[in-house]
Amino acid sequence: MIERKLTEERMKGTAIKGIGTAVPFARMDQEDTSARLTEALSRAGEQHSARWAKRIFKQCGVQTRYTCEPNLLEPAETCRYFPSKDSQGTVPTTAERMSLYKEASVPLGVEAARSALQDSGLAPGDITHLITVSCTGQFLPGLDASLVWELGLSTNVTRIPLTFLGCAAGLKAVCVARQLMEGRSDAHALIVCVELCTLHIQPSGGKEELYGASFFGDGASACVVGEVDAESGDCFLLGKEHTVLLPDCRDEMVWEVGDRGFDLYLSPSIPGLIGRIIPGEVERLIGAQAQGAALPELWAIHPGGKGIVDNLQDVFQLSDEQTSASRSILRHYGNMSSATILFVLAEMRRQLRSHDAPQRRSGLALAFGPGITAELLEISYAPASADRNAAASADCREGSYA
């Protein structure tokens, strides 16, 4: 009787029914990157910046990340993205960076999308809506049209590009898909986020540029959103959402187009601002009892930086286990802007599967972007039926990530 009740409950609502992730082939080791960058800064006569870069690279919580630009793995004297005394004529222009973006973004997005479709058990023809997300590059016809052709989606699919919204855009896309799919058993939305952040590393010894260079990485993620049915495996059910522009924060996180890629400014005050303001926004979403036992069990926090995760863990008194998915993704992949939140959810699901989680668990997903924008979404992990769950656990033990 209890099993039947759980099955009936999980067959209601809109959910993330499949997740896929992909990263470029070139892996950046943090210690090696730090050593080459500090060598370049020293060669350029910027010893103070070299010491600061070495410290921030060590403290930012990243061990490895990935890049679509092989030149970022070259020695200090030949890397075009590192400072040098005579780098003015060799630094990649915005046009060059956008050319690399166009070349690398489509295959990466296709890989993540195919993985999400396979994970959901759906075919390309089942997709009625395509939401593409990116803030690190642009071209036309865009990523959305390219994915239609490469994946074999219907040419009548509804295409919704979300561009230049920053790190919060991945979760915003999930919220938009939930709104579109709710109550529609005949529709499925495919979300594809592609971010090539390392293309915008700047050859500068400035603190802001070095901070950005220390923890951003490249990656793509995708998910399928639709109504839950009897064939659905374990999934994240989607609940209420909440979005807010934090007051007096418009200049704390800025992302502008420059002649040599996109120029990023991240204020050191961001973690503290989020730690002070977000608790009130969480209460507005989940109710007045946000202090104490009513808090969700699962926390999918976008690791926009180690300080953000640290502050939220402290203010909500979360355990290390509750932030482990976010910290694991930051450690192994860095901050991949909008694509990161789906990496976090995939890692959270992997952990839940490895523990054979038998019961539905409530949760909250949070992401932050320029503005400062905060996106919050209630989620619930709904385990699969016994036979589907056993198969998922087997996949997990074999090393399946998403």
PDB file of N, CA and C in Angstrom, residues 29-58 65 72 74-77 79 81-84 201-202 204-205 210 213-214:
ATOM      1  N   ASP A  29      44.949  21.688 -15.178  1.00  0.00           N
ATOM      2  CA  ASP A  29      45.281  21.407 -13.783  1.00  0.00           C
ATOM      3  C   ASP A  29      45.558  22.732 -13.081  1.00  0.00           C
ATOM      4  N   GLN A  30      44.965  22.928 -11.925  1.00  0.00           N
ATOM      5  CA  GLN A  30      45.051  24.228 -11.263  1.00  0.00           C
ATOM      6  C   GLN A  30      46.479  24.589 -10.867  1.00  0.00           C
ATOM      7  N   GLU A  31      47.217  23.640 -10.333  1.00  0.00           N
ATOM      8  CA  GLU A  31      48.590  23.937  -9.929  1.00  0.00           C
ATOM      9  C   GLU A  31      49.459  24.291 -11.131  1.00  0.00           C
ATOM     10  N   ASP A  32      49.286  23.538 -12.221  1.00  0.00           N
ATOM     11  CA  ASP A  32      50.070  23.808 -13.422  1.00  0.00           C
ATOM     12  C   ASP A  32      49.699  25.159 -14.023  1.00  0.00           C
ATOM     13  N   THR A  33      48.405  25.461 -14.094  1.00  0.00           N
ATOM     14  CA  THR A  33      47.961  26.739 -14.659  1.00  0.00           C
ATOM     15  C   THR A  33      48.476  27.897 -13.824  1.00  0.00           C
ATOM     16  N   SER A  34      48.403  27.752 -12.502  1.00  0.00           N
ATOM     17  CA  SER A  34      48.892  28.797 -11.605  1.00  0.00           C
ATOM     18  C   SER A  34      50.393  29.031 -11.803  1.00  0.00           C
ATOM     19  N   ALA A  35      51.143  27.937 -11.935  1.00  0.00           N
ATOM     20  CA  ALA A  35      52.592  28.068 -12.104  1.00  0.00           C
ATOM     21  C   ALA A  35      52.939  28.782 -13.402  1.00  0.00           C
ATOM     22  N   ARG A  36      52.242  28.430 -14.494  1.00  0.00           N
ATOM     23  CA  ARG A  36      52.539  29.075 -15.780  1.00  0.00           C
ATOM     24  C   ARG A  36      52.117  30.533 -15.781  1.00  0.00           C
ATOM     25  N   LEU A  37      50.966  30.829 -15.154  1.00  0.00           N
ATOM     26  CA  LEU A  37      50.496  32.214 -15.109  1.00  0.00           C
ATOM     27  C   LEU A  37      51.415  33.079 -14.258  1.00  0.00           C
ATOM     28  N   THR A  38      51.820  32.580 -13.103  1.00  0.00           N
ATOM     29  CA  THR A  38      52.714  33.371 -12.254  1.00  0.00           C
ATOM     30  C   THR A  38      54.071  33.570 -12.928  1.00  0.00           C
ATOM     31  N   GLU A  39      54.517  32.583 -13.707  1.00  0.00           N
ATOM     32  CA  GLU A  39      55.756  32.751 -14.479  1.00  0.00           C
ATOM     33  C   GLU A  39      55.593  33.875 -15.495  1.00  0.00           C
ATOM     34  N   ALA A  40      54.433  33.892 -16.178  1.00  0.00           N
ATOM     35  CA  ALA A  40      54.183  34.938 -17.169  1.00  0.00           C
ATOM     36  C   ALA A  40      54.138  36.318 -16.513  1.00  0.00           C
ATOM     37  N   LEU A  41      53.487  36.426 -15.357  1.00  0.00           N
ATOM     38  CA  LEU A  41      53.413  37.700 -14.650  1.00  0.00           C
ATOM     39  C   LEU A  41      54.795  38.166 -14.201  1.00  0.00           C
ATOM     40  N   SER A  42      55.603  37.235 -13.725  1.00  0.00           N
ATOM     41  CA  SER A  42      56.958  37.591 -13.308  1.00  0.00           C
ATOM     42  C   SER A  42      57.794  38.062 -14.487  1.00  0.00           C
ATOM     43  N   ARG A  43      57.654  37.375 -15.638  1.00  0.00           N
ATOM     44  CA  ARG A  43      58.372  37.783 -16.844  1.00  0.00           C
ATOM     45  C   ARG A  43      57.971  39.193 -17.266  1.00  0.00           C
ATOM     46  N   ALA A  44      56.686  39.536 -17.022  1.00  0.00           N
ATOM     47  CA  ALA A  44      56.185  40.858 -17.410  1.00  0.00           C
ATOM     48  C   ALA A  44      56.491  41.925 -16.368  1.00  0.00           C
ATOM     49  N   GLY A  45      57.222  41.539 -15.322  1.00  0.00           N
ATOM     50  CA  GLY A  45      57.598  42.506 -14.299  1.00  0.00           C
ATOM     51  C   GLY A  45      56.510  42.774 -13.278  1.00  0.00           C
ATOM     52  N   GLU A  46      55.530  41.896 -13.159  1.00  0.00           N
ATOM     53  CA  GLU A  46      54.416  42.098 -12.231  1.00  0.00           C
ATOM     54  C   GLU A  46      54.515  41.093 -11.090  1.00  0.00           C
ATOM     55  N   GLN A  47      55.546  41.233 -10.285  1.00  0.00           N
ATOM     56  CA  GLN A  47      55.791  40.286  -9.202  1.00  0.00           C
ATOM     57  C   GLN A  47      54.676  40.297  -8.151  1.00  0.00           C
ATOM     58  N   HIS A  48      54.147  41.482  -7.842  1.00  0.00           N
ATOM     59  CA  HIS A  48      53.065  41.560  -6.852  1.00  0.00           C
ATOM     60  C   HIS A  48      51.838  40.790  -7.350  1.00  0.00           C
ATOM     61  N   SER A  49      51.482  40.978  -8.619  1.00  0.00           N
ATOM     62  CA  SER A  49      50.340  40.254  -9.186  1.00  0.00           C
ATOM     63  C   SER A  49      50.605  38.754  -9.216  1.00  0.00           C
ATOM     64  N   ALA A  50      51.855  38.361  -9.448  1.00  0.00           N
ATOM     65  CA  ALA A  50      52.207  36.943  -9.474  1.00  0.00           C
ATOM     66  C   ALA A  50      51.958  36.314  -8.105  1.00  0.00           C
ATOM     67  N   ARG A  51      52.338  37.019  -7.040  1.00  0.00           N
ATOM     68  CA  ARG A  51      52.112  36.500  -5.690  1.00  0.00           C
ATOM     69  C   ARG A  51      50.626  36.414  -5.381  1.00  0.00           C
ATOM     70  N   TRP A  52      49.865  37.417  -5.806  1.00  0.00           N
ATOM     71  CA  TRP A  52      48.411  37.422  -5.554  1.00  0.00           C
ATOM     72  C   TRP A  52      47.737  36.307  -6.336  1.00  0.00           C
ATOM     73  N   ALA A  53      48.135  36.105  -7.604  1.00  0.00           N
ATOM     74  CA  ALA A  53      47.548  35.050  -8.430  1.00  0.00           C
ATOM     75  C   ALA A  53      47.798  33.679  -7.820  1.00  0.00           C
ATOM     76  N   LYS A  54      49.015  33.459  -7.341  1.00  0.00           N
ATOM     77  CA  LYS A  54      49.341  32.166  -6.735  1.00  0.00           C
ATOM     78  C   LYS A  54      48.451  31.883  -5.541  1.00  0.00           C
ATOM     79  N   ARG A  55      48.179  32.918  -4.740  1.00  0.00           N
ATOM     80  CA  ARG A  55      47.335  32.754  -3.554  1.00  0.00           C
ATOM     81  C   ARG A  55      45.889  32.464  -3.928  1.00  0.00           C
ATOM     82  N   ILE A  56      45.316  33.231  -4.865  1.00  0.00           N
ATOM     83  CA  ILE A  56      43.899  33.051  -5.194  1.00  0.00           C
ATOM     84  C   ILE A  56      43.658  31.738  -5.929  1.00  0.00           C
ATOM     85  N   PHE A  57      44.594  31.315  -6.758  1.00  0.00           N
ATOM     86  CA  PHE A  57      44.452  30.026  -7.437  1.00  0.00           C
ATOM     87  C   PHE A  57      44.424  28.877  -6.433  1.00  0.00           C
ATOM     88  N   LYS A  58      45.162  29.033  -5.351  1.00  0.00           N
ATOM     89  CA  LYS A  58      45.225  27.978  -4.337  1.00  0.00           C
ATOM     90  C   LYS A  58      43.983  27.961  -3.467  1.00  0.00           C
ATOM     91  N   ARG A  65      39.760  21.923 -14.271  1.00  0.00           N
ATOM     92  CA  ARG A  65      38.653  22.419 -15.096  1.00  0.00           C
ATOM     93  C   ARG A  65      39.019  22.151 -16.540  1.00  0.00           C
ATOM     94  N   LEU A  72      45.642  27.572 -24.073  1.00  0.00           N
ATOM     95  CA  LEU A  72      45.710  27.818 -22.637  1.00  0.00           C
ATOM     96  C   LEU A  72      46.538  26.765 -21.903  1.00  0.00           C
ATOM     97  N   GLU A  74      49.544  25.818 -23.203  1.00  0.00           N
ATOM     98  CA  GLU A  74      50.914  26.008 -23.684  1.00  0.00           C
ATOM     99  C   GLU A  74      51.794  26.685 -22.626  1.00  0.00           C
ATOM    100  N   PRO A  75      53.105  26.638 -22.811  1.00  0.00           N
ATOM    101  CA  PRO A  75      54.019  27.309 -21.870  1.00  0.00           C
ATOM    102  C   PRO A  75      53.712  28.796 -21.748  1.00  0.00           C
ATOM    103  N   ALA A  76      54.173  29.372 -20.638  1.00  0.00           N
ATOM    104  CA  ALA A  76      53.854  30.771 -20.338  1.00  0.00           C
ATOM    105  C   ALA A  76      54.228  31.713 -21.470  1.00  0.00           C
ATOM    106  N   GLU A  77      55.376  31.474 -22.119  1.00  0.00           N
ATOM    107  CA  GLU A  77      55.850  32.418 -23.137  1.00  0.00           C
ATOM    108  C   GLU A  77      55.064  32.350 -24.437  1.00  0.00           C
ATOM    109  N   CYS A  79      51.566  31.270 -24.477  1.00  0.00           N
ATOM    110  CA  CYS A  79      50.121  31.355 -24.232  1.00  0.00           C
ATOM    111  C   CYS A  79      49.632  32.770 -24.510  1.00  0.00           C
ATOM    112  N   TYR A  81      46.869  34.136 -23.873  1.00  0.00           N
ATOM    113  CA  TYR A  81      45.926  34.658 -22.883  1.00  0.00           C
ATOM    114  C   TYR A  81      46.625  35.102 -21.604  1.00  0.00           C
ATOM    115  N   PHE A  82      47.953  34.905 -21.530  1.00  0.00           N
ATOM    116  CA  PHE A  82      48.720  35.285 -20.352  1.00  0.00           C
ATOM    117  C   PHE A  82      49.430  36.616 -20.600  1.00  0.00           C
ATOM    118  N   PRO A  83      49.701  37.393 -19.543  1.00  0.00           N
ATOM    119  CA  PRO A  83      50.400  38.671 -19.704  1.00  0.00           C
ATOM    120  C   PRO A  83      51.831  38.475 -20.209  1.00  0.00           C
ATOM    121  N   SER A  84      52.298  39.441 -20.988  1.00  0.00           N
ATOM    122  CA  SER A  84      53.692  39.480 -21.413  1.00  0.00           C
ATOM    123  C   SER A  84      54.048  40.922 -21.756  1.00  0.00           C
ATOM    124  N   ILE A 201      39.505  34.727 -20.705  1.00  0.00           N
ATOM    125  CA  ILE A 201      40.626  35.029 -19.811  1.00  0.00           C
ATOM    126  C   ILE A 201      41.431  36.178 -20.402  1.00  0.00           C
ATOM    127  N   GLN A 202      41.759  37.145 -19.559  1.00  0.00           N
ATOM    128  CA  GLN A 202      42.423  38.357 -20.015  1.00  0.00           C
ATOM    129  C   GLN A 202      43.901  38.373 -19.631  1.00  0.00           C
ATOM    130  N   SER A 204      46.057  40.103 -18.125  1.00  0.00           N
ATOM    131  CA  SER A 204      46.177  41.262 -17.240  1.00  0.00           C
ATOM    132  C   SER A 204      46.620  40.810 -15.857  1.00  0.00           C
ATOM    133  N   GLY A 205      47.323  41.694 -15.176  1.00  0.00           N
ATOM    134  CA  GLY A 205      47.712  41.440 -13.800  1.00  0.00           C
ATOM    135  C   GLY A 205      46.762  42.059 -12.800  1.00  0.00           C
ATOM    136  N   LEU A 210      42.484  38.416 -12.726  1.00  0.00           N
ATOM    137  CA  LEU A 210      43.123  37.206 -12.208  1.00  0.00           C
ATOM    138  C   LEU A 210      42.139  36.361 -11.406  1.00  0.00           C
ATOM    139  N   ALA A 213      40.097  34.518 -13.844  1.00  0.00           N
ATOM    140  CA  ALA A 213      40.889  33.484 -14.515  1.00  0.00           C
ATOM    141  C   ALA A 213      41.132  32.277 -13.626  1.00  0.00           C
ATOM    142  N   SER A 214      40.910  32.410 -12.314  1.00  0.00           N
ATOM    143  CA  SER A 214      41.281  31.351 -11.383  1.00  0.00           C
ATOM    144  C   SER A 214      40.274  30.219 -11.285  1.00  0.00           C
TER     145      SER A 214
END
